[in-house]
Tab-separated table of C-alpha atoms in Angstrom:
chain	number	residue	atom	x	y	z
Q	1330	MET	CA	104.764	82.251	114.685
Q	1331	LYS	CA	102.514	84.774	112.952
Q	1332	GLY	CA	101.472	86.145	116.357
Q	1333	ILE	CA	105.123	86.665	117.274
Q	1334	LYS	CA	105.772	88.539	114.025
Q	1335	LEU	CA	102.745	90.771	114.514
Q	1336	LEU	CA	103.794	91.421	118.110
Q	1337	ALA	CA	107.301	92.346	116.917
Q	1338	ILE	CA	105.833	94.719	114.321
Q	1339	SER	CA	103.574	96.303	116.951
Q	1340	VAL	CA	106.445	96.743	119.412
Q	1341	PHE	CA	108.688	98.161	116.665
Q	1342	SER	CA	106.091	100.640	115.449
Q	1343	ALA	CA	105.123	101.729	118.988
Q	1344	ALA	CA	108.778	102.223	119.937
Q	1345	PHE	CA	109.513	104.078	116.732
Q	1346	LEU	CA	106.501	106.353	116.968
Q	1347	SER	CA	107.383	107.304	120.535
Q	1348	PHE	CA	110.639	108.878	119.218
Q	1349	THR	CA	109.251	110.519	116.072
Q	1350	PRO	CA	108.375	114.210	116.367
Q	1351	GLU	CA	104.676	114.779	115.763
Q	1352	ASN	CA	105.229	117.113	112.823
Q	1353	LYS	CA	107.537	114.691	111.002
Q	1354	LYS	CA	105.979	112.835	108.086
Q	1355	ILE	CA	106.722	109.148	107.629
Q	1356	ILE	CA	107.899	107.659	104.342
Q	1357	ILE	CA	108.146	103.869	104.125
Q	1358	ILE	CA	110.616	102.119	101.857
Q	1359	ASP	CA	109.743	98.488	101.288
Q	1360	ALA	CA	112.807	96.539	100.127
Q	1361	GLY	CA	111.171	93.629	98.325
Q	1362	HIS	CA	111.747	89.950	99.087
Q	1363	GLY	CA	114.261	88.914	101.797
Q	1364	GLY	CA	115.299	85.737	103.606
Q	1365	ASN	CA	114.520	82.630	101.558
Q	1366	ASP	CA	112.656	84.768	98.994
Q	1367	MET	CA	115.579	85.885	96.852
Q	1368	GLY	CA	113.658	87.559	94.046
Q	1369	ALA	CA	115.339	87.783	90.647
Q	1370	ASN	CA	118.928	86.566	90.519
Q	1371	ARG	CA	121.864	86.313	88.180
Q	1372	ASP	CA	125.450	85.169	88.694
Q	1373	GLY	CA	125.094	85.018	92.481
Q	1374	ILE	CA	123.509	88.483	92.708
Q	1375	TYR	CA	120.084	88.575	94.340
Q	1376	GLU	CA	117.326	91.142	94.014
Q	1377	LYS	CA	116.682	91.008	97.774
Q	1378	ASP	CA	120.230	92.259	98.484
Q	1379	VAL	CA	120.344	94.965	95.824
Q	1380	VAL	CA	117.048	96.572	96.851
Q	1381	LEU	CA	117.947	96.372	100.548
Q	1382	ASN	CA	121.249	98.174	99.882
Q	1383	ILE	CA	119.415	100.923	97.997
Q	1384	ALA	CA	116.780	101.211	100.747
Q	1385	LYS	CA	119.556	101.650	103.324
Q	1386	GLU	CA	121.196	104.323	101.148
Q	1387	ILE	CA	117.876	106.193	100.988
Q	1388	ARG	CA	117.609	106.082	104.770
Q	1389	GLU	CA	121.226	107.251	105.103
Q	1390	PHE	CA	120.714	110.204	102.734
Q	1391	ASN	CA	117.577	111.121	104.662
Q	1392	ASN	CA	119.547	111.742	107.861
Q	1393	VAL	CA	120.494	115.269	106.751
Q	1394	GLN	CA	116.942	116.663	106.905
Q	1395	ASP	CA	114.116	116.711	109.440
Q	1396	LYS	CA	111.009	117.082	107.294
Q	1397	TYR	CA	110.225	113.357	107.247
Q	1398	GLU	CA	111.395	110.051	108.687
Q	1399	VAL	CA	112.288	107.126	106.406
Q	1400	ILE	CA	111.296	103.715	107.783
Q	1401	LEU	CA	112.303	100.450	106.116
Q	1402	THR	CA	109.962	97.469	106.207
Q	1403	ARG	CA	113.131	95.418	106.636
Q	1404	ASP	CA	116.696	96.480	107.335
Q	1405	ASN	CA	118.317	93.046	107.154
Q	1406	ASP	CA	117.983	89.792	105.215
Q	1407	THR	CA	114.658	88.811	106.758
Q	1408	TYR	CA	111.456	87.856	105.002
Q	1409	PHE	CA	108.187	89.303	106.227
Q	1410	GLN	CA	104.889	88.059	104.844
Q	1411	LEU	CA	103.182	90.554	102.549
Q	1412	ALA	CA	100.270	90.780	104.980
Q	1413	ASP	CA	102.709	91.741	107.775
Q	1414	ARG	CA	104.269	94.428	105.574
Q	1415	SER	CA	100.925	95.975	104.690
Q	1416	ALA	CA	99.803	95.757	108.349
Q	1417	LEU	CA	102.917	97.710	109.393
Q	1418	ILE	CA	102.366	100.257	106.633
Q	1419	ASN	CA	98.745	100.834	107.587
Q	1420	LYS	CA	99.590	101.027	111.301
Q	1421	LEU	CA	102.246	103.704	110.731
Q	1422	ASN	CA	99.977	105.674	108.356
Q	1423	PRO	CA	102.812	107.076	106.212
Q	1424	GLU	CA	102.690	109.950	103.775
Q	1425	ILE	CA	103.864	107.639	100.960
Q	1426	VAL	CA	105.228	104.118	100.389
Q	1427	VAL	CA	107.802	103.042	97.811
Q	1428	SER	CA	108.339	99.312	97.247
Q	1429	LEU	CA	111.689	98.567	95.573
Q	1430	HIS	CA	112.207	95.629	93.224
Q	1431	MET	CA	114.223	94.495	90.206
Q	1432	ASN	CA	112.738	93.172	87.013
Q	1433	SER	CA	113.697	90.066	85.072
Q	1434	SER	CA	112.722	88.476	81.790
Q	1435	PRO	CA	112.815	84.842	80.703
Q	1436	HIS	CA	115.865	85.445	78.470
Q	1437	GLN	CA	119.457	84.844	79.506
Q	1438	GLU	CA	120.326	88.430	78.539
Q	1439	SER	CA	117.414	90.832	78.360
Q	1440	VAL	CA	117.275	93.445	75.632
Q	1441	ARG	CA	114.773	95.210	77.871
Q	1442	PHE	CA	116.258	97.615	80.374
Q	1443	GLY	CA	115.350	100.520	82.585
Q	1444	LYS	CA	112.901	101.317	85.315
Q	1445	GLU	CA	109.142	100.836	85.601
Q	1446	VAL	CA	106.681	102.178	88.150
Q	1447	TYR	CA	103.398	100.474	89.045
Q	1448	THR	CA	100.660	102.406	90.790
Q	1449	GLN	CA	97.472	102.112	92.751
Q	1450	SER	CA	94.298	103.484	91.199
Q	1451	THR	CA	94.529	106.668	93.307
Q	1452	GLU	CA	95.541	110.072	92.008
Q	1453	ALA	CA	98.102	110.437	94.810
Q	1454	SER	CA	99.833	107.205	93.736
Q	1455	LYS	CA	99.846	108.328	90.107
Q	1456	LYS	CA	101.261	111.728	91.098
Q	1457	LEU	CA	104.061	110.032	93.046
Q	1458	ALA	CA	104.779	107.758	90.055
Q	1459	GLN	CA	105.002	110.796	87.780
Q	1460	GLN	CA	107.527	112.487	90.077
Q	1461	ILE	CA	109.618	109.316	90.310
Q	1462	SER	CA	109.470	108.888	86.534
Q	1463	GLN	CA	110.831	112.397	86.002
Q	1464	LYS	CA	113.731	111.866	88.419
Q	1465	LEU	CA	114.665	108.342	87.307
Q	1466	ASN	CA	114.647	109.225	83.650
Q	1467	PRO	CA	114.161	107.084	81.645
Q	1468	CYS	CA	111.421	105.458	83.665
Q	1469	GLU	CA	108.181	104.036	82.312
Q	1470	ILE	CA	104.954	104.436	84.247
Q	1471	ALA	CA	103.545	100.969	83.680
Q	1472	GLY	CA	100.197	101.833	85.293
Q	1473	GLU	CA	98.006	100.091	87.814
Q	1474	LYS	CA	98.750	96.542	88.859
Q	1475	ASN	CA	96.958	94.189	91.232
Q	1476	LEU	CA	99.877	93.523	93.599
Q	1477	HIS	CA	99.422	92.990	97.340
Q	1478	ILE	CA	101.464	96.000	98.461
Q	1479	LEU	CA	99.559	98.293	96.087
Q	1480	ARG	CA	96.171	96.785	96.809
Q	1481	GLU	CA	96.406	96.624	100.608
Q	1482	SER	CA	98.319	99.799	101.459
Q	1483	LYS	CA	96.020	102.649	102.411
Q	1484	ALA	CA	98.739	105.264	101.857
Q	1485	PRO	CA	99.754	106.427	98.367
Q	1486	THR	CA	102.011	103.577	97.216
Q	1487	VAL	CA	104.101	102.761	94.158
Q	1488	LEU	CA	106.153	99.710	93.240
Q	1489	VAL	CA	109.370	100.584	91.401
Q	1490	GLU	CA	111.230	98.053	89.273
Q	1491	LEU	CA	114.706	99.626	89.319
Q	1492	GLY	CA	116.077	97.744	86.320
Q	1493	PHE	CA	116.460	94.288	84.826
Q	1494	MET	CA	118.548	91.763	86.719
Q	1495	ASN	CA	119.312	89.958	83.463
Q	1496	ASN	CA	120.367	93.108	81.580
Q	1497	THR	CA	124.109	93.450	82.148
Q	1498	GLU	CA	124.161	97.253	82.063
Q	1499	ASP	CA	121.240	97.589	84.535
Q	1500	ARG	CA	122.679	94.926	86.851
Q	1501	GLU	CA	126.183	96.413	86.906
Q	1502	TYR	CA	124.834	99.901	87.611
Q	1503	LEU	CA	122.445	98.786	90.374
Q	1504	THR	CA	125.064	96.663	92.124
Q	1505	SER	CA	127.676	99.434	92.074
Q	1506	LYS	CA	128.033	101.733	95.085
Q	1507	LYS	CA	127.879	104.706	92.720
Q	1508	GLY	CA	124.629	103.515	91.136
Q	1509	GLN	CA	123.002	102.754	94.484
Q	1510	LYS	CA	123.914	106.185	95.851
Q	1511	GLU	CA	122.648	107.937	92.708
Q	1512	ILE	CA	119.318	106.095	92.827
Q	1513	ALA	CA	118.942	106.840	96.549
Q	1514	GLN	CA	119.665	110.536	95.996
Q	1515	LYS	CA	116.989	110.695	93.287
Q	1516	PHE	CA	114.410	109.262	95.691
Q	1517	ILE	CA	115.381	111.843	98.331
Q	1518	GLU	CA	114.817	114.575	95.722
Q	1519	VAL	CA	111.387	113.123	94.983
Q	1520	PHE	CA	110.487	113.070	98.684
Q	1521	ASN	CA	111.649	116.659	99.180
Q	1522	GLU	CA	109.451	117.805	96.301
Q	1523	TYR	CA	106.400	115.658	97.095
């Protein structure tokens, strides 16, 4: 099964790269979780769906420019092993990688809210986190964290917690079409300025 997944990733990346102009930079958006891995959830709303919708909005907004190409690690409700995601990332050698997630706390209703960015130990990752923090204000740069996607990706990578699933205000904003479009537009602004 793992061989089939790796073959699919190889075929996908080879096919994609054959249509990408050489001067176009690649930006990878990793919509966290997927499939049976639902991530944080509340009242029938799942992290995997929210971050995938935002990732798709980012890709849609990107269609109006030709400086870079946005590639999603998943564009449907499928789960890929973390090792498969990092293998795809390293094969495509992107300019930057943004992994999208939603936070949660052990409380029924979290008093904590807002966005957090985790980084690699590299200056490029920290620079990207700073730019994201300025656009997604308020957004805390939570610093380095030993997470697979950050540890194994060779490209400058950040993991962004877009808000708390169990904070009503965050959840309502991130599940609204308006909120998802606004967040996506902010990421496009970051990419254009990077």
